[in-house]
XYZ file of C-alpha atoms in Angstrom:
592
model
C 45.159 1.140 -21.545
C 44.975 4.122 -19.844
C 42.137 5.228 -17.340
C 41.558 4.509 -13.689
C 40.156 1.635 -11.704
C 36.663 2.014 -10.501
C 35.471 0.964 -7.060
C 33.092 -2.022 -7.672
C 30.095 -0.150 -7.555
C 31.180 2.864 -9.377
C 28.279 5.310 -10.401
C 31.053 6.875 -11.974
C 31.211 4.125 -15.170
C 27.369 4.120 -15.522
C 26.937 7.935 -16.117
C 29.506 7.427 -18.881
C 27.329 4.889 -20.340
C 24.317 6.844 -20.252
C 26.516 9.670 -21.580
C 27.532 8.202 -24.924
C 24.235 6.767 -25.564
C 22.489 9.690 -25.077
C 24.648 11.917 -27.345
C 24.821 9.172 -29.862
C 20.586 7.963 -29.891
C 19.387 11.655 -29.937
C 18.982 11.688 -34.096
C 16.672 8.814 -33.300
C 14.430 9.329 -31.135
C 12.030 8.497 -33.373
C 12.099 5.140 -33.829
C 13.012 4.942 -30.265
C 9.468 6.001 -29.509
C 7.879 3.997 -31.920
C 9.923 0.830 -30.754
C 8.731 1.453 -26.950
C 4.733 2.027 -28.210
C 5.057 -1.198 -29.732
C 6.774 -3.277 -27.071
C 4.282 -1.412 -24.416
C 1.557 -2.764 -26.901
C 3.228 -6.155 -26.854
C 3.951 -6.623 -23.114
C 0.316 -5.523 -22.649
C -1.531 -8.404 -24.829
C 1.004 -10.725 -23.049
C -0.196 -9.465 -20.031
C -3.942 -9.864 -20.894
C -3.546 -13.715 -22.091
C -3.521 -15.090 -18.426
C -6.608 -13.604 -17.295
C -8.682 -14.338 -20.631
C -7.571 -18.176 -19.874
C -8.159 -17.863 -16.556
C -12.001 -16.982 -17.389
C -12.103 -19.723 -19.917
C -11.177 -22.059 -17.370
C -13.855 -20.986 -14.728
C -16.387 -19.554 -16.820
C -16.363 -22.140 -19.864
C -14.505 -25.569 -18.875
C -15.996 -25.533 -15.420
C -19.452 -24.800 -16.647
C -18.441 -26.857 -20.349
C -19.918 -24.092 -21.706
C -18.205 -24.715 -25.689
C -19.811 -21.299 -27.102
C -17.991 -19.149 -24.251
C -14.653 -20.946 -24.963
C -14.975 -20.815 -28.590
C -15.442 -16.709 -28.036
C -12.894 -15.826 -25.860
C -10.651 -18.250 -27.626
C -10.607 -15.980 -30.975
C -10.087 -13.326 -28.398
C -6.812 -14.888 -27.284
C -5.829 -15.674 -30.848
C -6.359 -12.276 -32.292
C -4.745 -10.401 -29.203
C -1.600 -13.064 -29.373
C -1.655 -11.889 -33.260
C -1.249 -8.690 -31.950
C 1.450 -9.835 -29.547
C 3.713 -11.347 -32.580
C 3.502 -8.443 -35.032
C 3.969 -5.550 -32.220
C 7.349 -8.069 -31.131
C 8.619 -7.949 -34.895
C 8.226 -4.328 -35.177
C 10.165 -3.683 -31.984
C 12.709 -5.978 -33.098
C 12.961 -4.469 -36.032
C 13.789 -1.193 -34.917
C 15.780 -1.890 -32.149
C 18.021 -4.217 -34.173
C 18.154 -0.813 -37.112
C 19.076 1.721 -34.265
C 21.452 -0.299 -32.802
C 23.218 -1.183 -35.733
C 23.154 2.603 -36.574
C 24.404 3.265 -33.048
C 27.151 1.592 -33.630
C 28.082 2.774 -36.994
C 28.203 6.619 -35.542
C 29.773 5.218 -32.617
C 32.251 3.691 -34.711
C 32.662 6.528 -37.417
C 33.438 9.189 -34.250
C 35.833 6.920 -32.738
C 37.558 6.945 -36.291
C 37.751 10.599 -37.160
C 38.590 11.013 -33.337
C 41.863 9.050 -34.084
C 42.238 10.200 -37.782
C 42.701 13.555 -35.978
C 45.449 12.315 -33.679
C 48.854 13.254 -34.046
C 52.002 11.335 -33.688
C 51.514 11.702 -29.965
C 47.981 11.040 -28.754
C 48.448 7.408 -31.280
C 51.886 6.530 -29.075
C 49.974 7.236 -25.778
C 46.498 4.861 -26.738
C 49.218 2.332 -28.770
C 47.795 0.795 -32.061
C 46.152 -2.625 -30.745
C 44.281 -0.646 -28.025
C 42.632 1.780 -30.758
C 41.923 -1.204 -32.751
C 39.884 -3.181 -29.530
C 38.225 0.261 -28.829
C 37.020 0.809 -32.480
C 35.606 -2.498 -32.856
C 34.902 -4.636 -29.821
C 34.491 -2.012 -27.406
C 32.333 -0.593 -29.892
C 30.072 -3.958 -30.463
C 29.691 -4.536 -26.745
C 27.729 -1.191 -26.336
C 26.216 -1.789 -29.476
C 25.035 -5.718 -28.591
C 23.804 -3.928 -24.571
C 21.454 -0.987 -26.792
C 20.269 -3.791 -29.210
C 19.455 -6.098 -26.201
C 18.006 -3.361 -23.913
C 15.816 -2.340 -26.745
C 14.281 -6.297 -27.369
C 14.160 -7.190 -23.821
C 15.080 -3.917 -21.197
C 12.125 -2.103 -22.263
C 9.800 -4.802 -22.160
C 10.890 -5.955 -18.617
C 9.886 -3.245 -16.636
C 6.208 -3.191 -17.955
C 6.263 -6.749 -17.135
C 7.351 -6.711 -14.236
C 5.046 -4.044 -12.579
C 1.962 -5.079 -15.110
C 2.534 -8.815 -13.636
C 2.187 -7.778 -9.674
C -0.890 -5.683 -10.728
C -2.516 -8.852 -12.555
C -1.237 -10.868 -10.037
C -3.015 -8.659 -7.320
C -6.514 -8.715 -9.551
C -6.417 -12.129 -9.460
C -5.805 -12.880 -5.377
C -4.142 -10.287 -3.189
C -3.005 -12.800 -0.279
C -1.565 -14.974 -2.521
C 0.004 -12.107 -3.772
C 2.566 -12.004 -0.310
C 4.932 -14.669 -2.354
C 6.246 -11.755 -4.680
C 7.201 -9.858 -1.684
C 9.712 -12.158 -0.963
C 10.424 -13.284 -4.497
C 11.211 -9.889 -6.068
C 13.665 -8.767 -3.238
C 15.897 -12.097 -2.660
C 16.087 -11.837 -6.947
C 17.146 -8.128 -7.174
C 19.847 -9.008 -3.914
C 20.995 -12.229 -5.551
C 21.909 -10.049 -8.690
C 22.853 -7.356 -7.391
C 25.994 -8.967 -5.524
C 27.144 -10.977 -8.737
C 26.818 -8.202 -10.996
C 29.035 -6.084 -8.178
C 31.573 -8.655 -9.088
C 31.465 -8.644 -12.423
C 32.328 -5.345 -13.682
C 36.281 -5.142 -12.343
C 36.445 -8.902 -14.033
C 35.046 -7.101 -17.802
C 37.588 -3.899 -17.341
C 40.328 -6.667 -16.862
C 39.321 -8.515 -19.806
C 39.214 -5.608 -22.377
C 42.948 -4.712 -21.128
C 43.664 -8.079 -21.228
C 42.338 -8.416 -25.566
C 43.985 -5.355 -25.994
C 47.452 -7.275 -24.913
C 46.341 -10.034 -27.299
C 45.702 -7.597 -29.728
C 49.360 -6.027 -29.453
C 51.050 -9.359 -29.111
C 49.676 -10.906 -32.816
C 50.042 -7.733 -34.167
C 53.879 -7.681 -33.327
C 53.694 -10.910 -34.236
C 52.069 -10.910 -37.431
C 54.269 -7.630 -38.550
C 57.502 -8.533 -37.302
C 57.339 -12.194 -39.004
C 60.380 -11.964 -40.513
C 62.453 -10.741 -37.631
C 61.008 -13.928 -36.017
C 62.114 -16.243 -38.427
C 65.412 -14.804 -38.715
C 66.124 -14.990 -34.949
C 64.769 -18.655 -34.857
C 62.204 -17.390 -32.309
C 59.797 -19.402 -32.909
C 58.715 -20.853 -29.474
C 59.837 -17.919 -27.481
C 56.685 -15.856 -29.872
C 54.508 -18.560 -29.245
C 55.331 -18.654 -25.261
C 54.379 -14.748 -25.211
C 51.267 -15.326 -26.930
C 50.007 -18.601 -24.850
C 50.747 -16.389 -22.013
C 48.917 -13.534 -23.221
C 46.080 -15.726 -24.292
C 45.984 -17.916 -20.945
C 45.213 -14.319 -19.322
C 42.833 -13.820 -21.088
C 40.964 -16.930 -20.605
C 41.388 -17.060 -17.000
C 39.308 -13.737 -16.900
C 36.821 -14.951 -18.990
C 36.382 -18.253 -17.282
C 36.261 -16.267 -14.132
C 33.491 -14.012 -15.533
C 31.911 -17.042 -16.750
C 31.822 -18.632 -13.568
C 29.742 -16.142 -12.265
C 27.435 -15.978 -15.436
C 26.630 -19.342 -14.964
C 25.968 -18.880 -11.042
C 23.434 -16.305 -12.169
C 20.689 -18.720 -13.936
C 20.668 -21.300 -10.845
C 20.325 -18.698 -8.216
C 17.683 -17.490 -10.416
C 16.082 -20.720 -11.166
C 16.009 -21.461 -7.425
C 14.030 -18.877 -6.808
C 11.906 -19.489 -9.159
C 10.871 -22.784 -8.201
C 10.673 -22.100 -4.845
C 8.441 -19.454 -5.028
C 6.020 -21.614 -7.923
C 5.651 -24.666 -5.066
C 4.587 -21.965 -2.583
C 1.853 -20.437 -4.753
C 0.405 -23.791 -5.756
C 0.708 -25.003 -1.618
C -0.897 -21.749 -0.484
C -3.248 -21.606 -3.569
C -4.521 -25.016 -2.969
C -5.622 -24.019 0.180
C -6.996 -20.787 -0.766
C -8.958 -23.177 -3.290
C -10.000 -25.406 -0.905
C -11.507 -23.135 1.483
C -13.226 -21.416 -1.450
C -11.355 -17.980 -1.460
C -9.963 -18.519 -5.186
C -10.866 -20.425 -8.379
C -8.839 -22.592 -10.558
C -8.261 -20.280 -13.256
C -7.475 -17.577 -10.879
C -4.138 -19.721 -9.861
C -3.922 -20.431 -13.227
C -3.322 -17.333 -14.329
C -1.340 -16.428 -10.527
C 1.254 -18.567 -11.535
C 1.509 -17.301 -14.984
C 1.857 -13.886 -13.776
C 4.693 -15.188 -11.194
C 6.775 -16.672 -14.455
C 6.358 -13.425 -16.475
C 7.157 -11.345 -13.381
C 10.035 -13.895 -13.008
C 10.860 -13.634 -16.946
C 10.682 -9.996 -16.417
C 13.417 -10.484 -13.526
C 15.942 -12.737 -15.597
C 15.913 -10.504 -18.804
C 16.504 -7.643 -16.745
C 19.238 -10.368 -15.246
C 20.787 -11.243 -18.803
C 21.218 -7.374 -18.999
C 22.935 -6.682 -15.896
C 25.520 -9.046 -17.170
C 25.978 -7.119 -20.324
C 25.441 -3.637 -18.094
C 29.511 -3.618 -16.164
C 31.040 -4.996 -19.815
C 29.548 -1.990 -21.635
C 30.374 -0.048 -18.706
C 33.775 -0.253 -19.006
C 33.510 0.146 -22.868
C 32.107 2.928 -23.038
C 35.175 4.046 -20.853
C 37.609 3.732 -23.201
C 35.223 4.646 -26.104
C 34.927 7.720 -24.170
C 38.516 8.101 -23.247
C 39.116 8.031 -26.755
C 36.280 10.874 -27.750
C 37.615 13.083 -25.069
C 41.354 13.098 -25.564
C 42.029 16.615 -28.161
C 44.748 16.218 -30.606
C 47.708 18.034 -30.051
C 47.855 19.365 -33.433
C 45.102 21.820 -32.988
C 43.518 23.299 -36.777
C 43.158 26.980 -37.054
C 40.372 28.602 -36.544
C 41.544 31.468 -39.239
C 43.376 28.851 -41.699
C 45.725 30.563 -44.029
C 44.352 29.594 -47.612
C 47.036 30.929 -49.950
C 50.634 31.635 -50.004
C 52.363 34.313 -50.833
C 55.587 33.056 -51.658
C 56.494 28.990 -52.924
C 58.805 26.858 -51.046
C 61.149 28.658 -48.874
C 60.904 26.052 -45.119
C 62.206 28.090 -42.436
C 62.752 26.864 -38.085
C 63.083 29.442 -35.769
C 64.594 28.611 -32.197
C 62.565 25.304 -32.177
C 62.183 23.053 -29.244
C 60.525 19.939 -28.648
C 59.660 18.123 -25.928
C 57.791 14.538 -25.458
C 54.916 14.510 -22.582
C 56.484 12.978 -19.681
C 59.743 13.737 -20.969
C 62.636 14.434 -18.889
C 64.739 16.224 -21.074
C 63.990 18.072 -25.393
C 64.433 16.305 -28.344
C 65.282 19.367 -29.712
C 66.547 22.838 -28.594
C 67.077 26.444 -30.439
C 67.111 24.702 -33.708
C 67.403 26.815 -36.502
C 67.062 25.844 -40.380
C 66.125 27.528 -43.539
C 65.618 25.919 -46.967
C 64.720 27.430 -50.141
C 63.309 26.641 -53.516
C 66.197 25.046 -55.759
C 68.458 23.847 -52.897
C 68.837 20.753 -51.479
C 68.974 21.009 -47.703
C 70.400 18.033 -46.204
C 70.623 16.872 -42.043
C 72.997 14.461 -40.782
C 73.609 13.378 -37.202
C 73.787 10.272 -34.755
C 71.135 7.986 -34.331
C 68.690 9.801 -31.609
C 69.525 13.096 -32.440
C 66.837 14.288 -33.258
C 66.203 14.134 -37.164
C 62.883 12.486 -37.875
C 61.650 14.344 -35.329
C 62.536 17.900 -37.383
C 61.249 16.629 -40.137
C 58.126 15.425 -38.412
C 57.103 19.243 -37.201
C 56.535 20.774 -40.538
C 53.738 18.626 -42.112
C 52.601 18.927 -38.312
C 52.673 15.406 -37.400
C 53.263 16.670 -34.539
C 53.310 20.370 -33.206
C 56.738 22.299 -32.076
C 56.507 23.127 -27.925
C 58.354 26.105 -28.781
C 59.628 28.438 -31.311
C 58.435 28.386 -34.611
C 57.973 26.667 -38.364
C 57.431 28.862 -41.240
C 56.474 27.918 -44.652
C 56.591 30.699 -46.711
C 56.582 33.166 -44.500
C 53.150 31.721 -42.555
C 53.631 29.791 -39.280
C 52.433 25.817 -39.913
C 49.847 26.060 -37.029
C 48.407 28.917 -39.221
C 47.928 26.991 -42.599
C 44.832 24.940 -43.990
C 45.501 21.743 -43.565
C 45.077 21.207 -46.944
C 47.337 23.707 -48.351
C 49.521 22.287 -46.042
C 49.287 18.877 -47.719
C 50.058 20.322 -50.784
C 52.479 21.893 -50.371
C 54.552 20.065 -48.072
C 55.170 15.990 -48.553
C 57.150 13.468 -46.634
C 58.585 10.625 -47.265
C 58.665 8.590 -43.872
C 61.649 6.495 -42.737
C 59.418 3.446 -42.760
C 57.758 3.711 -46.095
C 53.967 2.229 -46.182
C 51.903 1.518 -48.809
C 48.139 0.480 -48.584
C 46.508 -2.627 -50.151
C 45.465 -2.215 -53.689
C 47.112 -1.517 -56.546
C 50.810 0.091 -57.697
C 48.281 2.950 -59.193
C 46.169 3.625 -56.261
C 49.598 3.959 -54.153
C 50.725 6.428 -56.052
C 47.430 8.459 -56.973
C 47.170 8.803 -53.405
C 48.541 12.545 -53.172
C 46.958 13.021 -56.500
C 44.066 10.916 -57.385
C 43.554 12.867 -60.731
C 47.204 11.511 -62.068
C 47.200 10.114 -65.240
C 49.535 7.287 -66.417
C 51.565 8.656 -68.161
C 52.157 10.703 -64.897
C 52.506 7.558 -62.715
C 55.201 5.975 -65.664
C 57.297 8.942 -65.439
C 57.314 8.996 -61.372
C 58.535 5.607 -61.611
C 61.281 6.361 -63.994
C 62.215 9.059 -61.860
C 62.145 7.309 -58.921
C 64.140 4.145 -60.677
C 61.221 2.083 -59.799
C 59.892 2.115 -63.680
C 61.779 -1.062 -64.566
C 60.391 -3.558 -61.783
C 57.221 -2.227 -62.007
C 56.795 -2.727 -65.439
C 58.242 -6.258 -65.069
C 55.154 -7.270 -62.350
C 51.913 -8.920 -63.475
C 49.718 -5.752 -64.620
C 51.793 -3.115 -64.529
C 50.140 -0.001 -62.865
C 47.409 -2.766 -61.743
C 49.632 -4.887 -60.017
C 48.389 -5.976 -56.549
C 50.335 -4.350 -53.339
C 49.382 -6.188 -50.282
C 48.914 -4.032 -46.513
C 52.306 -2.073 -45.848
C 53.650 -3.102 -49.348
C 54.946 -6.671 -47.603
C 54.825 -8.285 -51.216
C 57.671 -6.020 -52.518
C 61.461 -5.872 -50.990
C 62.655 -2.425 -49.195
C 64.142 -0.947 -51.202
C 61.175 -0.829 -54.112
C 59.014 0.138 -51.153
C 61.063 3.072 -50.676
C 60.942 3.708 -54.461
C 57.854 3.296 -54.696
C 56.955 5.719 -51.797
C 59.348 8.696 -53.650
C 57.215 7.873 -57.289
C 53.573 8.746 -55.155
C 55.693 11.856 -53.716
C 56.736 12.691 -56.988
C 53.395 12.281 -58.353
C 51.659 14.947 -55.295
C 53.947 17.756 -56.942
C 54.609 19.638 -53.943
C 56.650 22.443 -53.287
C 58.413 21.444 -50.508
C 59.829 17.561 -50.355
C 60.718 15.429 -47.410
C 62.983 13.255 -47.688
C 63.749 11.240 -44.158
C 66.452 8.587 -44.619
C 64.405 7.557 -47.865
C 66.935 6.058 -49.736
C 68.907 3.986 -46.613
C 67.450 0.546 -48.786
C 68.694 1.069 -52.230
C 72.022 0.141 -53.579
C 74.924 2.856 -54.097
C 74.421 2.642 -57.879
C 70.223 3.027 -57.597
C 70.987 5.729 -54.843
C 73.188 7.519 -57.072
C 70.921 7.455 -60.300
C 67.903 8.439 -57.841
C 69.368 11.230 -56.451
C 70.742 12.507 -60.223
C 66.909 12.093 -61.659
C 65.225 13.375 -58.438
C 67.413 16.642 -58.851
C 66.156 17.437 -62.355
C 62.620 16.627 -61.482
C 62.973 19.021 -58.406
C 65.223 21.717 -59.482
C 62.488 24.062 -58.859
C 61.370 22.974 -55.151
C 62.669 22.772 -51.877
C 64.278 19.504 -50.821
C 65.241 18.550 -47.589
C 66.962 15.149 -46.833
C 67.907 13.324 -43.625
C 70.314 10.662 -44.514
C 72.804 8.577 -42.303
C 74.725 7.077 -45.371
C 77.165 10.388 -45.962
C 77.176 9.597 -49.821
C 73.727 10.570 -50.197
C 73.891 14.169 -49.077
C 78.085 15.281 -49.681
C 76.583 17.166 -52.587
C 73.900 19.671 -50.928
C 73.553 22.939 -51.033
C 73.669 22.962 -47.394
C 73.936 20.519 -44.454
C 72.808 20.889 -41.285
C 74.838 18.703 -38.379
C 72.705 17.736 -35.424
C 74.125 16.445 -32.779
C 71.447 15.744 -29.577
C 69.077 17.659 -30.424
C 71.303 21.233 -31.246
C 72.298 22.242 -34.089
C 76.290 22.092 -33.966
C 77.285 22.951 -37.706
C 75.827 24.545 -41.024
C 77.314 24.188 -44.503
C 79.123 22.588 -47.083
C 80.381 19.287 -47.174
C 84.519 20.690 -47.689
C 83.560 23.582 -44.812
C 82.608 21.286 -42.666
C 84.928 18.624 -42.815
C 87.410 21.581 -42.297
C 85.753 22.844 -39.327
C 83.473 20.523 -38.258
C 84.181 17.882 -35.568
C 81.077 15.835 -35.546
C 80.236 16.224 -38.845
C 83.900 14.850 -39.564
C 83.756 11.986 -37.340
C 80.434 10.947 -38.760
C 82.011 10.997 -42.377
C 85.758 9.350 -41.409
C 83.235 6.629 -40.001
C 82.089 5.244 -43.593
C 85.084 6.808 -45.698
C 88.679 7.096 -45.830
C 90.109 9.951 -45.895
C 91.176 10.345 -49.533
C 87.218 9.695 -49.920
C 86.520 12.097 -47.928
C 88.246 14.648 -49.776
């Protein structure tokens, strides 16, 4: 989602790589250090082992002198001692930094998207966020992990095995000339290919992602629609994408090994065809090509695990792309860098001349809106569907930030608060209630975690959700599962008004919070919730007229202006939206 398309050999994606990881591995560059001493000291004994065998074979089994092979045998033992314990330790710390890469990697991501607003989460979507925080995450995570156990060995290998392989016989030595060159080619081209396949892939888990997810959350709708097959066409479809990539990348994963293998064996039956003739005219010993062709299968080892990690190289490439794109996008909703920390005043919600505009948008959401609410009144706005409402609402806890004009809460422009006091004083109830997985208590302790229960009990009774609660298997304890999908609407929306009641704010919002419950519930609600809040501001968006012919003051929007303020009788008398909207759900005499 999001981003550009690289050329096939962009430099571009690799300095991005080598960007996050070097911001995220500087707090340990310790054990960094200490890894690559100990896999220098391990590639070294490996090193060493050929030419101690090689001198057992010319100096001791040619001769059959036992005492010399004896000796240099507890050399080889002790150095390949050496060898194992130096191997743990580098595993060891390159498995701990990785994994602690990719915890920070993980935890920035996070509080990157924590700090989002409304607008940066629609522009990533919710399944792409997920991907990036987790598998995108793991892929650079499994690359440092395996760069750390094999990259950092291979080099040392590789260059340590040409110079043993020159001590031993430097004519002989013309085979890795043409050896190390056709390898490094061979890769080079299917790696080239790989790395558009692995940014096609992630976009294509990503769609995967989004397409359970809908899935999996709209259920329901599903079942009701009979839609059975239709779901499961999108998500073969989806998932057949996906595996075509994959088997594509796979194809050339498994091309990789054989090419390399080739090579390999090529290259071993022309060291033992020109060594046996280097033997044979006397020029080299034995042991010597021996050891020659041990060094050509570590050099060659050396060669495939740097291999194995060019396939893992574009994948993290691309990765650390979207990790990246992630890290660099800045919220919207900018914190002050002077917060306010205390108001003067409680309660009083004022909108000056406030317009708002989407990114990309051709035309506001809102325009010149104006609105004040104060402490003991209920506010109320009313208007079609897309005219603007949630939107209001969702500019003074700063879900998202006004593009002009101004939202004052007592007397201090939002942008200007602590986020904190912010918090605190201001609370919304969402249109789409949600409530985490836990318990009914740790829903509603979540504005308040110091609540007590005897608190809780008498949000609940408030909020007319005292009765079912009290009727479910542990009370306060009772289980809610993710988005409160165990419990019906409307006691999710009750439910969701009992943890606002519990915060204690001085400012409540309510938007469309009550479009689930029965007239009868709505009407006891709304007569308990005004005793409980006679003291605070309360501000409700409602569609269902019944629920806000009794406020203080109602605002009439109408796309995106404000067309009418006042009282339900002054604005049925002078009102022509506002009327239409209410001679749409009641008769006339109603009305009145």
């Amino acid at each position: 989602m999001g981003g550009r398309t690289p050329d096939l050999a962009d430099p571009e994606s690799l300095r991005v790589l080598i960007r996050l990881l070097r911001t995220h591995l500087g707090p340990y560059k310790r054990p960094i250090t200490l890894l690559v001493l100990l896999q220098l000291l391990q590639t070294s004994a490996t090193l060493y082992l050929p030419t101690l065998n090689a001198d057992i074979i010319d100096n001791g089994v040619v001769n059959g002198d036992t005492g010399y092979i004896l000796g240099h045998g507890g050399i080889m033992i002790a150095i390949s001692l050496v060898q194992v314990f130096c191997n743990i330790g580098a595993v060891f710390y390159g498995a701990r930094t990785a994994a602690a890469l990719g915890r920070d990697v993980r935890a920035a991501v996070f509080a990157r998207v924590q700090s989002f607003s409304a607008r940066e989460v629609g522009h990533f979507g919710a399944p792409s966020l997920i991907t990036r925080t987790t598998n995108d995450v793991q892929q650079v995570q499994m690359l440092v992990l395996m760069a750390f156990t094999l990259m950092v060995s291979a080099p040392i290998m590789c260059v340590g095995g040409i110079i043993m392989a020159l001590g031993q016989d430097v004519p002989l030595s013309a085979v890795l000339l043409a050896v190390v060159p056709v390898l490094g080619i061979a890769v080079s081209l299917i790696v080239r290919r790989m790395r558009p396949l692995f940014r096609t892939m992630q976009t294509r888990l990503d769609t995967v992602n989004r397409v359970l997810r809908e899935q999996i959350t709209g259920n329901r709708v599903i079942r009701a629609f009979v839609r059975d097959e239709y779901e499961q066409g999108r998500f073969r479809g989806a998932n057949t994408d996906l595996t075509d990539v994959s088997l594509a990348t796979g194809r050339l994963m498994a091309l990789m090994f054989p090419t390399v293998m080739t090579v390999v064996n090529v290259s071993s039956v022309a060291v033992v065809w020109f060594g046996a003739h280097r033997i044979d005219s006397g020029h080299m010993e034995i042991g010597q090509l021996t050891a020659f062709l041990a060094y050509l299968m570590q050099i060659v080892m050396a060669v495939m695990m740097a291999t194995f990690m060019f396939m893992m190289v574009p994948r993290a490439e691309v990765c650390a792309e979207r990790i990246e794109e992630v890290l660099g996008t800045a919220t919207s909703v900018v914190p002050p860098k002077s917060p306010v920390l205390e108001l003067r005043r409680h309660g009083h919600l004022e909108v000056r001349d406030v317009d708002f505009t989407y990114p990309g948008a051709e035309a506001s959401v809102l325009r010149d809106v104006e609105l004040v609410a104060r402490p003991g009144e209920i506010t109320a706005i009313i208007g079609s569907t897309g005219s603007g409402k949630s939107t209001l609402l969702g500019l003074v806890p700063r879900l998202m930030d006004a593009t002009d004009g101004q939202v004052l809460v007592d007397g201090e422009d939002v942008r200007t608060l602590d986020p904190v006091l912010l918090a605190k004083t201001v609370s919304l109830v969402p249109q789409k209630p949600y409530l985490f997985s836990g318990t009914v208590a740790t829903n509603l302790r979540y504005g308040n975690p110091d609540a007590s229960d005897e608190e809780l009990w008498h949000a609940l009774e408030v909020a007319q959700a005292k009765e079912f609660v009290s009727k479910l298997d542990g009370g306060l304890d009772a289980p809610i599962a993710q988005g409160g999908t165990n419990v019906s609407g409307g006691q999710r929306q009750r439910l969701a008004i009992a943890r606002t009641l519990v915060q204690r704010p001085e400012i409540y919002l309510f938007d469309d919070s009550f479009s689930a419950l029965d007239y009868a519930t709505d009407a006891a609600l709304r007569s308990a919730l005004a005793r409980e809040t006679a003291e605070a501001t309360v501000v409700i968006v409602a569609q269902r007229v019944s629920t806000i012919r009794e406020a203080d003051r109602i605002i009439v929007l109408d796309e995106g202006r404000v067309v009418g303020t006042g009282r339900h009788h002054e604005l049925m008398d002078g009102n022509e939206t506002y009327r239409e909207i209410v001679l749409s759900q009641l008769t006339e005499a109603e009305a009145a």
